[in-house]
Amino acid sequence: MFESLSDRLQTVFQKLGSKGVLTEEDVREGMKQVRIALLEADVNYKVVKNFVALVTEQAIGEEVMKSLTPSQQVVKIVHQELINLLGEKNEPLLEARPGPTIIMLVGLQGTGKTTLAAKLGLYLRKQKSKRVMLVACDVYRPAAITQLETLGKQLGIPVYSEGTDARPPDIARRAIEKARQDLVNVVIIDTAGRLQIDERLMEELEQIDATVQTTERLLVVDAMTGQEAVKVADAFNQRINLSGLVMSKMDGDARGGAALSVRAVTGVPIKFLSTGEKIDSNTLEPFHPDRLASRILGMGDVLSLIERAEQIYDAEQAKAMEKKLRKGKFDFEDFLNAMHQMRKLGPFQQILGMIPGFGKVVQAMEENPDMMPEKHLKRVEAMVCSMTIEERRNPPIIKGSRRERIARGSGTSLEEVNALLKQFQQMQRMMKQMTGGKVGKSGRGKKGGRGGGGGGQIDPRDLMGMLR
Ligand SMILES: Nc1nc2c(ncn2[C@@H]2O[C@H](COP(=O)(O)OP(=O)(O)O)[C@@H](O)[C@H]2O)c(=O)[nH]1
Ligand SMILES: [Mg+2]
């Protein structure tokens, strides 16, 4: 999502940047292009108009025009206005005191409510250490209840359900009683959807809310539905005082207009982005306006990447690996290990796309599958897997006939094996240089205590820093 918009905007700014001195005319022409780019991304017409007016007014101001880097100032203004448009800052979930916190998920059919119930449950348990309960209030389709129960079972999260005969407000009330008994912190209520806004559904949602006094009323918005999504959000908000929005299906190829318009039109904050059918901690992320704005402008999203790295970061393993690095004993087994860790971060091109300036690279790779790093990595992995344990631990013994055997075993060529071994040698040399002698000059030195033996560990943040 946003690739095409991101591309267009970057082209506009490149053009402005190539000019050095900017005239008011240049800025206005640039803003015209920005306007077209936003409209083509399906951003709401009024939102675009307002956005362009705000940016233009600031950009043709004297301070910008007379500054040393006018085009960069313009980018900065666009960045800031995008952040404002998206809601300024992350809005965390509200918590009820005393608990339990009650979250009601609402939205049209198929937007991803049930999927979100499970993702959110997992997120709250894993990241926030909450005891969670899911409640099945979509009583119109038996399959909906089974779906929630199956997800609950998979994740080990209890699901409260009374089948299809009870009324949703009553189910919700009894679920909350049960949650109190079981000392549950957060109750997530999955509700029914309709194909369109529907009076009876709205009444039912209002009744559930009136009965249990929900803490959060989150509307799940399908990002793929474009401007229609904005209309739906507006209609829901008129009836049910929404406390937040969740954009689902952000992994799709929609142009992104809904995500960019919905907050401005409804005034309701986006709280999460959901990016896949799979239920795991990589597919639900708290929404940060500044990060998305940076992503759109091709400044990358290093912060989200770091957060993700920290989630999978295994301190024990990192410490062990670091020790080996210091001794120059990093071998192919460690390499394989590191690769598996990295894979947990998510698909490679998605990770690359979060790094500033790599948006274009990712696009090129998607157009030319042979360039996919994933593909290359698979070949490397095959080669390493074709080595014996002894060879992995002691790469220098891999000579002539061993190399041929590895090439055959992994379905690669001798040249590839040679290249890999050469790269590995170079990497080892580089690592020895980096870790040998004076460590920790970069200043992250967390616990002070520099100088003493066994200092800091490898921190994913430092690794990310290297990529910048
Ligand atoms: N690609 C993608 N598919 C999703 C996402 N969220 C949900 N889905 C899929 O959309 C369909 C409807 O989801 P569901 O949770 O049953 O929607 P509900 O009717 O609102 O409860 C299912 O096939 C989900 O797997 C998402 O973020 N990305
Ligand atoms: Mg459902």
Coordinates of C-alpha atoms and ligand atoms in Angstrom, one line a residue, residues 108-115 119 141 147 190 248-251 274-277, ligand 1:
L108 CA -19.4 -4.4 8.2
Q109 CA -19.3 -8.0 7.3
G110 CA -15.9 -9.4 6.2
T111 CA -13.9 -6.3 7.3
G112 CA -11.9 -8.5 9.7
K113 CA -13.5 -8.2 13.1
T114 CA -13.2 -11.8 14.1
T115 CA -9.6 -11.9 12.9
K119 CA -4.9 -10.6 17.0
R141 CA -24.2 -17.4 11.6
Q147 CA -14.4 -19.3 13.8
D190 CA -16.9 -9.8 18.5
S248 CA -7.5 -3.9 8.3
K249 CA -6.0 -5.4 5.2
M250 CA -3.2 -2.9 5.0
D251 CA -1.3 -5.6 3.2
S274 CA -3.7 -4.9 10.7
T275 CA -1.6 -6.4 7.9
G276 CA -2.4 -10.0 7.2
E277 CA -4.7 -13.0 7.6
Ligands
LIG1 N1 -5.1 -9.8 3.7 C1 -5.8 -9.7 4.9 N2 -6.9 -10.4 5.1 C2 -7.6 -10.2 6.3 C3 -7.1 -9.2 7.2 N3 -8.0 -9.3 8.3 C4 -8.9 -10.2 7.9 N4 -8.7 -10.8 6.7 C5 -9.5 -11.8 6.0 O1 -10.7 -11.3 5.7 C6 -11.7 -12.2 5.8 C7 -12.8 -11.8 6.7 O2 -12.3 -11.7 8.0 P1 -13.2 -11.9 9.3 O3 -12.3 -11.6 10.5 O4 -13.9 -13.2 9.3 O5 -14.2 -10.7 9.1 P2 -15.5 -10.3 10.0 O6 -16.7 -10.7 9.1 O7 -15.5 -8.8 10.1 O8 -15.5 -11.0 11.3 C8 -11.0 -13.5 6.2 O9 -10.8 -14.3 5.1 C9 -9.8 -13.0 6.9 O10 -8.7 -13.9 6.8 C10 -5.9 -8.5 6.9 O11 -5.5 -7.6 7.7 N5 -5.3 -8.7 5.7

